PDB file of C-alpha atoms in Angstrom:
ATOM      1  CA  UNK Q   1     -16.057  21.000  77.201  1.00 62.00           C
ATOM      2  CA  UNK Q   2     -12.407  20.532  76.143  1.00 68.00           C
ATOM      3  CA  UNK Q   3     -13.323  17.378  74.224  1.00 71.00           C
ATOM      4  CA  UNK Q   4     -15.992  19.339  72.360  1.00 74.00           C
ATOM      5  CA  UNK Q   5     -13.520  22.104  71.553  1.00 78.00           C
ATOM      6  CA  UNK Q   6     -11.011  19.574  70.239  1.00 76.00           C
ATOM      7  CA  UNK Q   7     -13.666  18.116  67.938  1.00 80.00           C
ATOM      8  CA  UNK Q   8     -14.207  21.609  66.472  1.00 79.00           C
ATOM      9  CA  UNK Q   9     -10.553  22.299  65.616  1.00 82.00           C
ATOM     10  CA  UNK Q  10      -8.847  18.914  65.251  1.00 71.00           C
ATOM     11  CA  UNK Q  11      -9.545  16.627  62.331  1.00 57.00           C
ATOM     12  CA  UNK Q  12      -8.986  13.038  63.434  1.00 58.00           C
ATOM     13  CA  UNK Q  13      -6.983  10.847  61.044  1.00 52.00           C
ATOM     14  CA  UNK Q  14      -8.769   7.887  59.540  1.00 46.00           C
ATOM     15  CA  UNK Q  15      -7.137   4.483  59.234  1.00 52.00           C
ATOM     16  CA  UNK Q  16      -6.695   5.178  55.505  1.00 51.00           C
ATOM     17  CA  UNK Q  17      -4.881   8.460  56.291  1.00 49.00           C
ATOM     18  CA  UNK Q  18      -2.476   6.670  58.630  1.00 51.00           C
ATOM     19  CA  UNK Q  19      -1.299   4.261  55.902  1.00 54.00           C
ATOM     20  CA  UNK Q  20       1.992   5.275  54.295  1.00 54.00           C
ATOM     21  CA  UNK Q  21       1.526   6.430  50.723  1.00 49.00           C
ATOM     22  CA  UNK Q  22       4.826   5.066  49.413  1.00 52.00           C
ATOM     23  CA  UNK Q  23       6.382   2.549  51.780  1.00 48.00           C
ATOM     24  CA  UNK Q  24      10.070   1.801  51.194  1.00 50.00           C
ATOM     25  CA  UNK Q  25      12.363  -0.896  52.593  1.00 46.00           C
ATOM     26  CA  UNK Q  26      14.168   0.244  55.713  1.00 48.00           C
ATOM     27  CA  UNK Q  27      17.590  -0.011  54.129  1.00 49.00           C
ATOM     28  CA  UNK Q  28      16.655   1.342  50.679  1.00 45.00           C
ATOM     29  CA  UNK Q  29      18.953   4.122  49.495  1.00 48.00           C
ATOM     30  CA  UNK Q  30      20.413   4.281  52.977  1.00 46.00           C
ATOM     31  CA  UNK Q  31      23.795   5.962  53.098  1.00 47.00           C
ATOM     32  CA  UNK Q  32      26.160   5.122  55.913  1.00 44.00           C
ATOM     33  CA  UNK Q  33      27.081   8.169  57.982  1.00 45.00           C
ATOM     34  CA  UNK Q  34      30.580   9.455  57.300  1.00 48.00           C
ATOM     35  CA  UNK Q  35      32.911   8.796  60.194  1.00 45.00           C
ATOM     36  CA  UNK Q  36      35.609  11.330  61.084  1.00 43.00           C
ATOM     37  CA  UNK Q  37      39.209  10.179  60.690  1.00 45.00           C
ATOM     38  CA  UNK Q  38      41.082   9.306  63.859  1.00 40.00           C
ATOM     39  CA  UNK Q  39      43.832  11.882  63.287  1.00 48.00           C
ATOM     40  CA  UNK Q  40      41.540  14.709  62.299  1.00 47.00           C
ATOM     41  CA  UNK Q  41      41.999  17.840  64.369  1.00 50.00           C
ATOM     42  CA  UNK Q  42      39.445  19.938  62.491  1.00 53.00           C
ATOM     43  CA  UNK Q  43      36.344  20.449  64.705  1.00 52.00           C
ATOM     44  CA  UNK Q  44      33.015  19.442  63.108  1.00 53.00           C
ATOM     45  CA  UNK Q  45      30.667  22.276  62.078  1.00 55.00           C
ATOM     46  CA  UNK Q  46      28.047  23.454  64.551  1.00 49.00           C
ATOM     47  CA  UNK Q  47      24.519  22.048  64.013  1.00 51.00           C
ATOM     48  CA  UNK Q  48      22.001  24.526  62.678  1.00 51.00           C
ATOM     49  CA  UNK Q  49      19.836  26.357  65.215  1.00 53.00           C
ATOM     50  CA  UNK Q  50      17.618  28.000  62.603  1.00 58.00           C
ATOM     51  CA  UNK Q  51      14.016  26.988  63.528  1.00 58.00           C
ATOM     52  CA  UNK Q  52      12.945  27.474  59.898  1.00 58.00           C
ATOM     53  CA  UNK Q  53      15.305  24.659  58.903  1.00 63.00           C
ATOM     54  CA  UNK Q  54      13.007  22.128  60.638  1.00 71.00           C
ATOM     55  CA  UNK Q  55       9.551  21.507  59.246  1.00 80.00           C
ATOM     56  CA  UNK Q  56       6.770  22.029  61.794  1.00 81.00           C
ATOM     57  CA  UNK Q  57       3.609  19.974  62.205  1.00 89.00           C
ATOM     58  CA  UNK Q  58       0.392  20.370  64.133  1.00 86.00           C
ATOM     59  CA  UNK Q  59       0.956  18.752  67.519  1.00 88.00           C
ATOM     60  CA  UNK Q  60      -2.139  17.414  69.262  1.00 87.00           C
ATOM     61  CA  UNK Q  61      -0.739  18.105  72.749  1.00 89.00           C
ATOM     62  CA  UNK Q  62       0.109  21.722  71.888  1.00 90.00           C
ATOM     63  CA  UNK Q  63      -3.299  22.260  70.289  1.00 89.00           C
ATOM     64  CA  UNK Q  64      -4.920  20.815  73.418  1.00 89.00           C
ATOM     65  CA  UNK Q  65      -2.951  23.196  75.648  1.00 89.00           C
ATOM     66  CA  UNK Q  66      -4.035  26.184  73.544  1.00 91.00           C
ATOM     67  CA  UNK Q  67      -7.643  25.009  73.605  1.00 89.00           C
ATOM     68  CA  UNK Q  68      -7.435  24.692  77.390  1.00 91.00           C
ATOM     69  CA  UNK Q  69      -6.546  28.397  77.519  1.00 90.00           C
ATOM     70  CA  UNK Q  70      -9.553  29.202  75.313  1.00 90.00           C
ATOM     71  CA  UNK Q  71     -11.819  26.991  77.444  1.00 89.00           C
ATOM     72  CA  UNK Q  72     -10.589  28.695  80.602  1.00 90.00           C
ATOM     73  CA  UNK Q  73     -11.551  32.075  79.126  1.00 91.00           C
ATOM     74  CA  UNK Q  74     -14.787  30.971  77.453  1.00 89.00           C
ATOM     75  CA  UNK Q  75     -17.238  33.879  77.270  1.00 90.00           C
ATOM     76  CA  UNK Q  76     -20.805  33.586  78.468  1.00 90.00           C
ATOM     77  CA  UNK Q  77     -23.605  33.299  75.915  1.00 89.00           C
ATOM     78  CA  UNK Q  78     -23.573  32.642  72.199  1.00 90.00           C
ATOM     79  CA  UNK Q  79     -20.234  33.715  70.766  1.00 90.00           C
ATOM     80  CA  UNK Q  80     -17.689  32.572  68.201  1.00 92.00           C
ATOM     81  CA  UNK Q  81     -17.285  29.130  69.825  1.00 92.00           C
ATOM     82  CA  UNK Q  82     -21.007  28.397  69.654  1.00 92.00           C
ATOM     83  CA  UNK Q  83     -21.012  29.647  66.063  1.00 92.00           C
ATOM     84  CA  UNK Q  84     -18.120  27.274  65.335  1.00 92.00           C
ATOM     85  CA  UNK Q  85     -20.227  24.413  66.734  1.00 91.00           C
ATOM     86  CA  UNK Q  86     -23.057  25.331  64.367  1.00 92.00           C
ATOM     87  CA  UNK Q  87     -20.612  25.303  61.454  1.00 91.00           C
ATOM     88  CA  UNK Q  88     -19.306  21.922  62.572  1.00 91.00           C
ATOM     89  CA  UNK Q  89     -22.842  20.509  62.620  1.00 91.00           C
ATOM     90  CA  UNK Q  90     -23.239  21.546  58.977  1.00 92.00           C
ATOM     91  CA  UNK Q  91     -19.891  20.075  57.967  1.00 88.00           C
ATOM     92  CA  UNK Q  92     -21.290  17.026  56.183  1.00 88.00           C
ATOM     93  CA  UNK Q  93     -24.315  18.783  54.707  1.00 91.00           C
ATOM     94  CA  UNK Q  94     -24.381  18.995  50.883  1.00 93.00           C
ATOM     95  CA  UNK Q  95     -23.889  22.764  50.649  1.00 92.00           C
ATOM     96  CA  UNK Q  96     -21.024  25.067  49.708  1.00 94.00           C
ATOM     97  CA  UNK Q  97     -18.912  26.900  52.272  1.00 94.00           C
ATOM     98  CA  UNK Q  98     -20.661  30.257  51.930  1.00 95.00           C
ATOM     99  CA  UNK Q  99     -24.074  28.645  52.459  1.00 95.00           C
ATOM    100  CA  UNK Q 100     -22.814  26.847  55.573  1.00 94.00           C
ATOM    101  CA  UNK Q 101     -21.527  30.103  57.087  1.00 95.00           C
ATOM    102  CA  UNK Q 102     -24.787  31.921  56.274  1.00 95.00           C
ATOM    103  CA  UNK Q 103     -26.947  29.085  57.619  1.00 94.00           C
ATOM    104  CA  UNK Q 104     -25.032  28.982  60.908  1.00 93.00           C
ATOM    105  CA  UNK Q 105     -25.288  32.753  61.188  1.00 94.00           C
ATOM    106  CA  UNK Q 106     -29.053  32.599  60.532  1.00 94.00           C
ATOM    107  CA  UNK Q 107     -29.381  30.284  63.532  1.00 89.00           C
ATOM    108  CA  UNK Q 108     -27.247  32.609  65.647  1.00 92.00           C
ATOM    109  CA  UNK Q 109     -29.301  35.625  64.572  1.00 93.00           C
ATOM    110  CA  UNK Q 110     -32.432  34.098  66.093  1.00 91.00           C
ATOM    111  CA  UNK Q 111     -30.651  34.452  69.445  1.00 90.00           C
ATOM    112  CA  UNK Q 112     -29.817  38.086  68.872  1.00 90.00           C
ATOM    113  CA  UNK Q 113     -26.233  37.484  67.787  1.00 92.00           C
ATOM    114  CA  UNK Q 114     -24.788  40.047  65.389  1.00 94.00           C
ATOM    115  CA  UNK Q 115     -21.828  39.848  63.026  1.00 95.00           C
ATOM    116  CA  UNK Q 116     -20.112  42.485  65.155  1.00 95.00           C
ATOM    117  CA  UNK Q 117     -20.384  40.265  68.229  1.00 94.00           C
ATOM    118  CA  UNK Q 118     -19.052  37.244  66.354  1.00 94.00           C
ATOM    119  CA  UNK Q 119     -16.072  39.204  65.072  1.00 95.00           C
ATOM    120  CA  UNK Q 120     -15.447  40.768  68.482  1.00 96.00           C
ATOM    121  CA  UNK Q 121     -15.514  37.422  70.296  1.00 94.00           C
ATOM    122  CA  UNK Q 122     -13.313  35.884  67.574  1.00 95.00           C
ATOM    123  CA  UNK Q 123     -10.775  38.668  68.204  1.00 96.00           C
ATOM    124  CA  UNK Q 124     -11.042  37.955  71.937  1.00 96.00           C
ATOM    125  CA  UNK Q 125     -10.061  34.312  71.442  1.00 93.00           C
ATOM    126  CA  UNK Q 126      -7.331  35.357  69.007  1.00 96.00           C
ATOM    127  CA  UNK Q 127      -6.032  37.536  71.838  1.00 96.00           C
ATOM    128  CA  UNK Q 128      -5.993  34.489  74.129  1.00 94.00           C
ATOM    129  CA  UNK Q 129      -3.947  32.593  71.530  1.00 95.00           C
ATOM    130  CA  UNK Q 130      -1.606  35.562  71.089  1.00 96.00           C
ATOM    131  CA  UNK Q 131      -1.019  35.692  74.844  1.00 95.00           C
ATOM    132  CA  UNK Q 132      -0.206  31.979  74.863  1.00 94.00           C
ATOM    133  CA  UNK Q 133       2.127  32.552  71.916  1.00 94.00           C
ATOM    134  CA  UNK Q 134       3.944  35.371  73.739  1.00 94.00           C
ATOM    135  CA  UNK Q 135       4.336  33.195  76.827  1.00 92.00           C
ATOM    136  CA  UNK Q 136       5.646  30.340  74.687  1.00 91.00           C
ATOM    137  CA  UNK Q 137       8.135  32.624  72.901  1.00 91.00           C
ATOM    138  CA  UNK Q 138       9.404  33.863  76.273  1.00 90.00           C
ATOM    139  CA  UNK Q 139       9.764  30.330  77.634  1.00 88.00           C
ATOM    140  CA  UNK Q 140      11.332  29.217  74.358  1.00 84.00           C
ATOM    141  CA  UNK Q 141      13.962  31.958  74.529  1.00 85.00           C
ATOM    142  CA  UNK Q 142      14.861  30.913  78.075  1.00 83.00           C
ATOM    143  CA  UNK Q 143      15.050  27.249  77.083  1.00 80.00           C
ATOM    144  CA  UNK Q 144      17.016  28.144  73.950  1.00 79.00           C
ATOM    145  CA  UNK Q 145      19.559  30.114  75.975  1.00 79.00           C
ATOM    146  CA  UNK Q 146      19.842  27.339  78.568  1.00 78.00           C
ATOM    147  CA  UNK Q 147      19.982  24.312  76.308  1.00 76.00           C
ATOM    148  CA  UNK Q 148      20.968  25.478  72.820  1.00 76.00           C
ATOM    149  CA  UNK Q 149      22.982  28.670  73.134  1.00 75.00           C
ATOM    150  CA  UNK Q 150      24.700  27.350  76.259  1.00 77.00           C
ATOM    151  CA  UNK Q 151      25.728  24.164  74.487  1.00 81.00           C
ATOM    152  CA  UNK Q 152      26.796  26.111  71.407  1.00 84.00           C
ATOM    153  CA  UNK Q 153      29.078  28.149  73.669  1.00 85.00           C
ATOM    154  CA  UNK Q 154      30.483  24.925  75.149  1.00 87.00           C
ATOM    155  CA  UNK Q 155      31.072  23.537  71.656  1.00 91.00           C
ATOM    156  CA  UNK Q 156      32.851  26.747  70.638  1.00 91.00           C
ATOM    157  CA  UNK Q 157      34.992  26.546  73.775  1.00 92.00           C
ATOM    158  CA  UNK Q 158      35.958  22.933  73.037  1.00 94.00           C
ATOM    159  CA  UNK Q 159      36.714  23.850  69.442  1.00 95.00           C
ATOM    160  CA  UNK Q 160      39.042  26.598  70.683  1.00 94.00           C
ATOM    161  CA  UNK Q 161      40.684  24.135  73.089  1.00 96.00           C
ATOM    162  CA  UNK Q 162      41.172  21.655  70.222  1.00 96.00           C
ATOM    163  CA  UNK Q 163      42.684  24.435  68.102  1.00 95.00           C
ATOM    164  CA  UNK Q 164      45.079  25.443  70.878  1.00 95.00           C
ATOM    165  CA  UNK Q 165      46.084  21.852  71.644  1.00 96.00           C
ATOM    166  CA  UNK Q 166      46.552  21.116  67.938  1.00 96.00           C
ATOM    167  CA  UNK Q 167      48.961  24.057  67.788  1.00 95.00           C
ATOM    168  CA  UNK Q 168      50.713  22.715  70.891  1.00 96.00           C
ATOM    169  CA  UNK Q 169      50.981  19.267  69.255  1.00 97.00           C
ATOM    170  CA  UNK Q 170      52.536  20.827  66.146  1.00 95.00           C
ATOM    171  CA  UNK Q 171      54.971  22.784  68.305  1.00 96.00           C
ATOM    172  CA  UNK Q 172      55.897  19.716  70.388  1.00 96.00           C
ATOM    173  CA  UNK Q 173      56.271  17.606  67.234  1.00 96.00           C
ATOM    174  CA  UNK Q 174      58.699  20.187  65.808  1.00 96.00           C
ATOM    175  CA  UNK Q 175      60.593  20.272  69.100  1.00 97.00           C
ATOM    176  CA  UNK Q 176      60.779  16.450  69.206  1.00 97.00           C
ATOM    177  CA  UNK Q 177      62.137  16.384  65.642  1.00 96.00           C
ATOM    178  CA  UNK Q 178      64.706  19.009  66.609  1.00 96.00           C
ATOM    179  CA  UNK Q 179      65.732  17.048  69.713  1.00 97.00           C
ATOM    180  CA  UNK Q 180      66.014  13.837  67.682  1.00 96.00           C
ATOM    181  CA  UNK Q 181      68.381  15.633  65.297  1.00 96.00           C
ATOM    182  CA  UNK Q 182      70.383  16.911  68.271  1.00 96.00           C
ATOM    183  CA  UNK Q 183      70.592  13.371  69.681  1.00 97.00           C
ATOM    184  CA  UNK Q 184      71.891  12.070  66.343  1.00 96.00           C
ATOM    185  CA  UNK Q 185      74.528  14.829  66.254  1.00 96.00           C
ATOM    186  CA  UNK Q 186      75.544  14.147  69.868  1.00 96.00           C
ATOM    187  CA  UNK Q 187      75.856  10.415  69.176  1.00 96.00           C
ATOM    188  CA  UNK Q 188      78.176  11.187  66.269  1.00 95.00           C
ATOM    189  CA  UNK Q 189      80.271  13.491  68.450  1.00 95.00           C
ATOM    190  CA  UNK Q 190      80.252  10.905  71.249  1.00 94.00           C
ATOM    191  CA  UNK Q 191      81.603   8.251  68.881  1.00 94.00           C
ATOM    192  CA  UNK Q 192      84.288  10.628  67.676  1.00 95.00           C
ATOM    193  CA  UNK Q 193      85.217  11.482  71.269  1.00 95.00           C
ATOM    194  CA  UNK Q 194      85.362   7.787  72.214  1.00 94.00           C
ATOM    195  CA  UNK Q 195      87.624   7.079  69.288  1.00 95.00           C
ATOM    196  CA  UNK Q 196      89.933   9.958  70.228  1.00 94.00           C
ATOM    197  CA  UNK Q 197      90.039   8.916  73.888  1.00 95.00           C
ATOM    198  CA  UNK Q 198      90.709   5.285  73.005  1.00 94.00           C
ATOM    199  CA  UNK Q 199      93.442   6.300  70.553  1.00 94.00           C
ATOM    200  CA  UNK Q 200      95.047   8.564  73.138  1.00 93.00           C
ATOM    201  CA  UNK Q 201      94.872   5.765  75.699  1.00 94.00           C
ATOM    202  CA  UNK Q 202      96.371   3.271  73.285  1.00 94.00           C
ATOM    203  CA  UNK Q 203      99.016   5.757  72.166  1.00 94.00           C
ATOM    204  CA  UNK Q 204      99.979   6.370  75.798  1.00 94.00           C
ATOM    205  CA  UNK Q 205     100.157   2.658  76.465  1.00 94.00           C
ATOM    206  CA  UNK Q 206     102.327   2.060  73.419  1.00 95.00           C
ATOM    207  CA  UNK Q 207     104.589   4.977  74.285  1.00 95.00           C
ATOM    208  CA  UNK Q 208     104.834   3.842  77.887  1.00 94.00           C
ATOM    209  CA  UNK Q 209     105.683   0.304  76.861  1.00 94.00           C
ATOM    210  CA  UNK Q 210     108.254   1.581  74.382  1.00 95.00           C
ATOM    211  CA  UNK Q 211     110.067   3.635  76.991  1.00 93.00           C
ATOM    212  CA  UNK Q 212     109.692   1.047  79.699  1.00 94.00           C
ATOM    213  CA  UNK Q 213     111.145  -1.618  77.484  1.00 95.00           C
ATOM    214  CA  UNK Q 214     114.122   0.605  76.681  1.00 94.00           C
ATOM    215  CA  UNK Q 215     114.757   1.394  80.323  1.00 94.00           C
ATOM    216  CA  UNK Q 216     114.528  -2.230  81.377  1.00 94.00           C
ATOM    217  CA  UNK Q 217     116.766  -3.264  78.503  1.00 92.00           C
ATOM    218  CA  UNK Q 218     119.350  -0.660  79.459  1.00 92.00           C
ATOM    219  CA  UNK Q 219     119.151  -1.812  83.081  1.00 90.00           C
ATOM    220  CA  UNK Q 220     119.879  -5.370  82.112  1.00 92.00           C
ATOM    221  CA  UNK Q 221     122.775  -4.314  79.915  1.00 89.00           C
ATOM    222  CA  UNK Q 222     124.255  -2.171  82.653  1.00 89.00           C
ATOM    223  CA  UNK Q 223     124.112  -5.013  85.078  1.00 90.00           C
ATOM    224  CA  UNK Q 224     125.755  -7.251  82.565  1.00 89.00           C
ATOM    225  CA  UNK Q 225     128.446  -4.976  81.245  1.00 90.00           C
ATOM    226  CA  UNK Q 226     129.319  -2.856  84.210  1.00 92.00           C
ATOM    227  CA  UNK Q 227     130.265  -5.399  86.821  1.00 82.00           C
TER     228      UNK Q 227
END
């Protein structure tokens, strides 16, 4: 039954459809992605999470899942689905769309089917699709919060950490520069102090030698002259 439903709603691609219309070389007009600089501390922008920014396409697996829900709730008797089959059978007939719809309805009428019943059963299956859509939206929100919003929060947290650490780096860099200046000043003062100490030491030595020499000279003279 599911295979029959798929044939009613899914148009299979032909080999001609699968061929690319304008093939291009793999590397044609290819631009190398821009790499961030090694010393950059500016966090990259967050990726977009707007679903409208990504083009959608009919997915065979999703269509099959939705058709499974319709198959599971298929109504008894001749309804919209059987009418759809009649339309499908007339698909390749040389007649306009209005004639196809009227011809299929004429067949349905022979089985006591009314337009009201067709519309009512169509609304029923639309309701099945709407229920599936609501369930998907609910599951999507949960998945979005778990995988997208959660990761966006992590990214924001890391960006804040980077911002804080960048400020710390700037502060530490300023402190290092200040300390380097202090070291230079201390080295200058150290050299001055060494020079003063060495001069004082040398001055003491010279003064000591001067006095010592005088005392020793006087001693020798006293021994010589005062005998």
